[in-house]
mmCIF file of C-alpha atoms in Angstrom:
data_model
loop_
_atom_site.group_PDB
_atom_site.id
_atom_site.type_symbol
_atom_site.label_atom_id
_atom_site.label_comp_id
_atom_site.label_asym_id
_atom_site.label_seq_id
_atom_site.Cartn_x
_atom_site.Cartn_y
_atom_site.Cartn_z
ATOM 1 C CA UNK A 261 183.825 20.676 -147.426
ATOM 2 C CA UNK A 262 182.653 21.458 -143.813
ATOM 3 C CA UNK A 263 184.205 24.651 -142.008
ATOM 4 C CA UNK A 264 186.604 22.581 -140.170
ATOM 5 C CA UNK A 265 187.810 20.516 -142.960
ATOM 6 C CA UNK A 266 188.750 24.174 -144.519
ATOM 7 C CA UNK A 267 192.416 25.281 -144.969
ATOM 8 C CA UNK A 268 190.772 28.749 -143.929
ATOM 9 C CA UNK A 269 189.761 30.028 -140.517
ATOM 10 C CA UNK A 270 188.147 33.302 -140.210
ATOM 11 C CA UNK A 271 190.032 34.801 -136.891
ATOM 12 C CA UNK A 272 187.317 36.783 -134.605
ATOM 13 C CA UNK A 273 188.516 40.075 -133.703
ATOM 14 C CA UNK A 274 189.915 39.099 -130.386
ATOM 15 C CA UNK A 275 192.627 36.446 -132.484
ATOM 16 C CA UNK A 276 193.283 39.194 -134.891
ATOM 17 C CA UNK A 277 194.571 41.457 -132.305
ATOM 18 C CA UNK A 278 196.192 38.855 -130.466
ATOM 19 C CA UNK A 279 198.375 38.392 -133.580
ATOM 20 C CA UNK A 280 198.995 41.941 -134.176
ATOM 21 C CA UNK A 281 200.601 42.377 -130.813
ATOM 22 C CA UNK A 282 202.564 39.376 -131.453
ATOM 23 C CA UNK A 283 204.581 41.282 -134.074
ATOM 24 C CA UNK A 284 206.397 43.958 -134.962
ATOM 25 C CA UNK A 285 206.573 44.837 -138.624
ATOM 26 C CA UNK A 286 203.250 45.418 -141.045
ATOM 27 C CA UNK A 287 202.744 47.558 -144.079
ATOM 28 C CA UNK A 288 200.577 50.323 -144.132
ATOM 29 C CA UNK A 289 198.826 51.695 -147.367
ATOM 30 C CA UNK A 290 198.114 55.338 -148.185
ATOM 31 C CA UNK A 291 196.667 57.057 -150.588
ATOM 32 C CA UNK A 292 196.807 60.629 -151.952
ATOM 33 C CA UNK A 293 196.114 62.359 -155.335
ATOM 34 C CA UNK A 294 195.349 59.108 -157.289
ATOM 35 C CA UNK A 295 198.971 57.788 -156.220
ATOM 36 C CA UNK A 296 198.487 54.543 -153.664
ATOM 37 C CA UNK A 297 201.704 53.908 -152.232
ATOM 38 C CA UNK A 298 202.842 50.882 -149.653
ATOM 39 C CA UNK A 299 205.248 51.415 -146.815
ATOM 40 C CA UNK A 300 207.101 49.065 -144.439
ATOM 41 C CA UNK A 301 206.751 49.768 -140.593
ATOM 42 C CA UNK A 302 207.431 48.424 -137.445
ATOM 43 C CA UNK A 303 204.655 49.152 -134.947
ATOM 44 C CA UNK A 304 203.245 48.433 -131.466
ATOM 45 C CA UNK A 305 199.373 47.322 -131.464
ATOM 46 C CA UNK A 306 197.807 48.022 -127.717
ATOM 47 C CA UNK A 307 194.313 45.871 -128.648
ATOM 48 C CA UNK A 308 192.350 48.993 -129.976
ATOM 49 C CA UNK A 309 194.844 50.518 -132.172
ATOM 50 C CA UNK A 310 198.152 51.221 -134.073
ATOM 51 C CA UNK A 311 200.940 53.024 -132.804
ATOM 52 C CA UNK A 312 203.698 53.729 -135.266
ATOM 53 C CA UNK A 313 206.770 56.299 -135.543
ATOM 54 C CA UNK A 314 208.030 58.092 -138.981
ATOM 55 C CA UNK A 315 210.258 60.579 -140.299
ATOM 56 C CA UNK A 316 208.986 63.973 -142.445
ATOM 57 C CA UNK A 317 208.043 62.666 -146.014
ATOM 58 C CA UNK A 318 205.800 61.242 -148.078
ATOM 59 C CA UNK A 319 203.845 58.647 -146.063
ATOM 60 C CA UNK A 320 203.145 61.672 -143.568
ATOM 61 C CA UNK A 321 202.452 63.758 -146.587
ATOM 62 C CA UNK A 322 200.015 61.326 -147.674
ATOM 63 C CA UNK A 323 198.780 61.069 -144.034
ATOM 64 C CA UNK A 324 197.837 64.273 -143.740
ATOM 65 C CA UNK A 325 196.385 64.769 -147.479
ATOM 66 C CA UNK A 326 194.428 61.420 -147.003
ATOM 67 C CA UNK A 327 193.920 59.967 -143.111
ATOM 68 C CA UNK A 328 192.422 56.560 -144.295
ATOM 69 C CA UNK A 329 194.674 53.670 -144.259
ATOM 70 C CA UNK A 330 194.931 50.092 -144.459
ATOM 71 C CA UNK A 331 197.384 48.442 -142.537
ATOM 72 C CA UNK A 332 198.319 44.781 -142.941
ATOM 73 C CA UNK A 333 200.774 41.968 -141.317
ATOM 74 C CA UNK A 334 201.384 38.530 -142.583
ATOM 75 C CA UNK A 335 203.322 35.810 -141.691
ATOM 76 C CA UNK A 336 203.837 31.703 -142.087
ATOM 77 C CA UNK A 337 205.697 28.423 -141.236
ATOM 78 C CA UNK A 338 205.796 25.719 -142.701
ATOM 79 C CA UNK A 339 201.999 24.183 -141.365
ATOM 80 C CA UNK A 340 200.548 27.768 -141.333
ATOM 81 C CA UNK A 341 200.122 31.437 -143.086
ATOM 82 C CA UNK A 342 198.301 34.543 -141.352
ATOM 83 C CA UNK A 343 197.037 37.934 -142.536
ATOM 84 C CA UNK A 344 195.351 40.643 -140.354
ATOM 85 C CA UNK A 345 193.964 43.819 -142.060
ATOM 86 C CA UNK A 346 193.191 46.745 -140.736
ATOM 87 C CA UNK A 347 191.544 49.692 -142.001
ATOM 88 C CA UNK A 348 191.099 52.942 -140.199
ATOM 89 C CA UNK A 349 192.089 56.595 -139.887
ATOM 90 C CA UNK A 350 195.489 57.642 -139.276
ATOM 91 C CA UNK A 351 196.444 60.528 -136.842
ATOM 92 C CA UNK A 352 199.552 61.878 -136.064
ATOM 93 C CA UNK A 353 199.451 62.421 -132.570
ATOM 94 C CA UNK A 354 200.209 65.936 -131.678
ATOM 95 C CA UNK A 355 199.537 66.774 -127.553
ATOM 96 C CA UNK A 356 202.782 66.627 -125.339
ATOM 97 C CA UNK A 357 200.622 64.328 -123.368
ATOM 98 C CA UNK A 358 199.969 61.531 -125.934
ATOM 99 C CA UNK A 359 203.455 61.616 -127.672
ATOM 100 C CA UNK A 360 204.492 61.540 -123.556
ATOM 101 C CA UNK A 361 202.386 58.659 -123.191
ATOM 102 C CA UNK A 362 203.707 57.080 -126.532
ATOM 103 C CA UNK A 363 207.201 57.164 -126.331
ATOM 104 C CA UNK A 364 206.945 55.144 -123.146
ATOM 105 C CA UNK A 365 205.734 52.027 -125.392
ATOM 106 C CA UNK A 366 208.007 49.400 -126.525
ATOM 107 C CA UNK A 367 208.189 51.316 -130.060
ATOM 108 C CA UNK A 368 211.706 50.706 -131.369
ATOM 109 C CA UNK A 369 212.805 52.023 -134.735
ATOM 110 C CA UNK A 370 214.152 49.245 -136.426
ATOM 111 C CA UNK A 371 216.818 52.000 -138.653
ATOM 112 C CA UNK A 372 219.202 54.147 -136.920
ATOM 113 C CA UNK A 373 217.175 57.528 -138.332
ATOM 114 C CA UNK A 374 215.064 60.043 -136.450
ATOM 115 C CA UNK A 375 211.498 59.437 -136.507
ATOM 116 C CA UNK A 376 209.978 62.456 -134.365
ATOM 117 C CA UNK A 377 206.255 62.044 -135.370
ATOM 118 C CA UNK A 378 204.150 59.474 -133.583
ATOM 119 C CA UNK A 379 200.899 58.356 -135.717
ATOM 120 C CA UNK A 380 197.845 55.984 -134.231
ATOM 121 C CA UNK A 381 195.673 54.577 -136.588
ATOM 122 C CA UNK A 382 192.262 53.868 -135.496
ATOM 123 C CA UNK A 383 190.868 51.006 -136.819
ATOM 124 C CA UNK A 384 187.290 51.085 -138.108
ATOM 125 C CA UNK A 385 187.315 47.700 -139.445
ATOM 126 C CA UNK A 386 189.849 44.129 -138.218
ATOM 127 C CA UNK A 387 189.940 41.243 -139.910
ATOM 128 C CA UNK A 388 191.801 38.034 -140.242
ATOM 129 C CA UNK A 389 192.605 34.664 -141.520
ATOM 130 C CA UNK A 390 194.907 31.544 -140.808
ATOM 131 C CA UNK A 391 195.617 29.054 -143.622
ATOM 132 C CA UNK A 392 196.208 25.676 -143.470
ATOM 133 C CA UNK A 393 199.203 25.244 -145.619
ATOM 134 C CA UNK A 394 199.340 22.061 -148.131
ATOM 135 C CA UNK A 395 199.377 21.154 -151.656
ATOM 136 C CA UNK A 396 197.239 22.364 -153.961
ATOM 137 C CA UNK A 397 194.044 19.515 -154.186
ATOM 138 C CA UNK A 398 194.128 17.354 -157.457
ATOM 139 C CA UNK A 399 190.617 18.136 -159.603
ATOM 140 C CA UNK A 400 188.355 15.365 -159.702
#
């Protein structure tokens, strides 16, 4: 099966950002004391890195404990499916000047609860895929 015939395309990094500013919801994964956890966020993704908002608990427990992260969005219709990780350090920004510059992004909780600490996650690695959706092939 030739590359194009494939129902995967490897996105370069350029199409993996492009999709992460086309969204607004990922997961990102923590980890701290043996205990991984997953957590739900909405986000805003400037084409370098990760800008996200959260409330005092664990996932900024684990944040500070443990600053490596993987963050991941997904998505599909009926012709297609898309995934873009990212992994990468997580900071919670902490100068008047970048919180300033922060809350003047189109970051929008999407619960009515505070969320006073503003985290960027800078990516060491991108990567993503698009699949061709279809039926599974019959074996020979």
């Amino acid at each position: 099966m030739s590359q194009e015939d494939s129902p995967i395309e490897v996105l370069s990094d350029e199409e993996s950002w492009d999709v992460l500013r086309a969204y607004t919801l990922g997961r990102i994964g923590t980890s701290a004391g043996g205990v991984v956890d997953i957590f739900p966020i909405n986000y805003y993704a400037d084409g370098s890195s990760i800008l996200f908002r959260t409330s005092p608990g664990n996932k900024l427990v684990e944040l500070t404990v443990n600053n490596k992260v993987t963050f991941e969005i997904d998505g599909y219709t009926d012709q297609l499916a898309w995934s873009v990780i990212v992994k990468g350090t997580a900071q919670v920004l902490d100068r008047d000047s970048e919180v300033e510059e922060a809350e003047a992004l189109p970051l929008n909780s999407w619960l009515p609860t505070m969320k006073s600490a503003y985290v960027r996650i800078t990516p060491h690695s991108v990567s993503g895929r698009r699949f061709r959706r279809g039926p599974e092939p019959e074996w020979l």
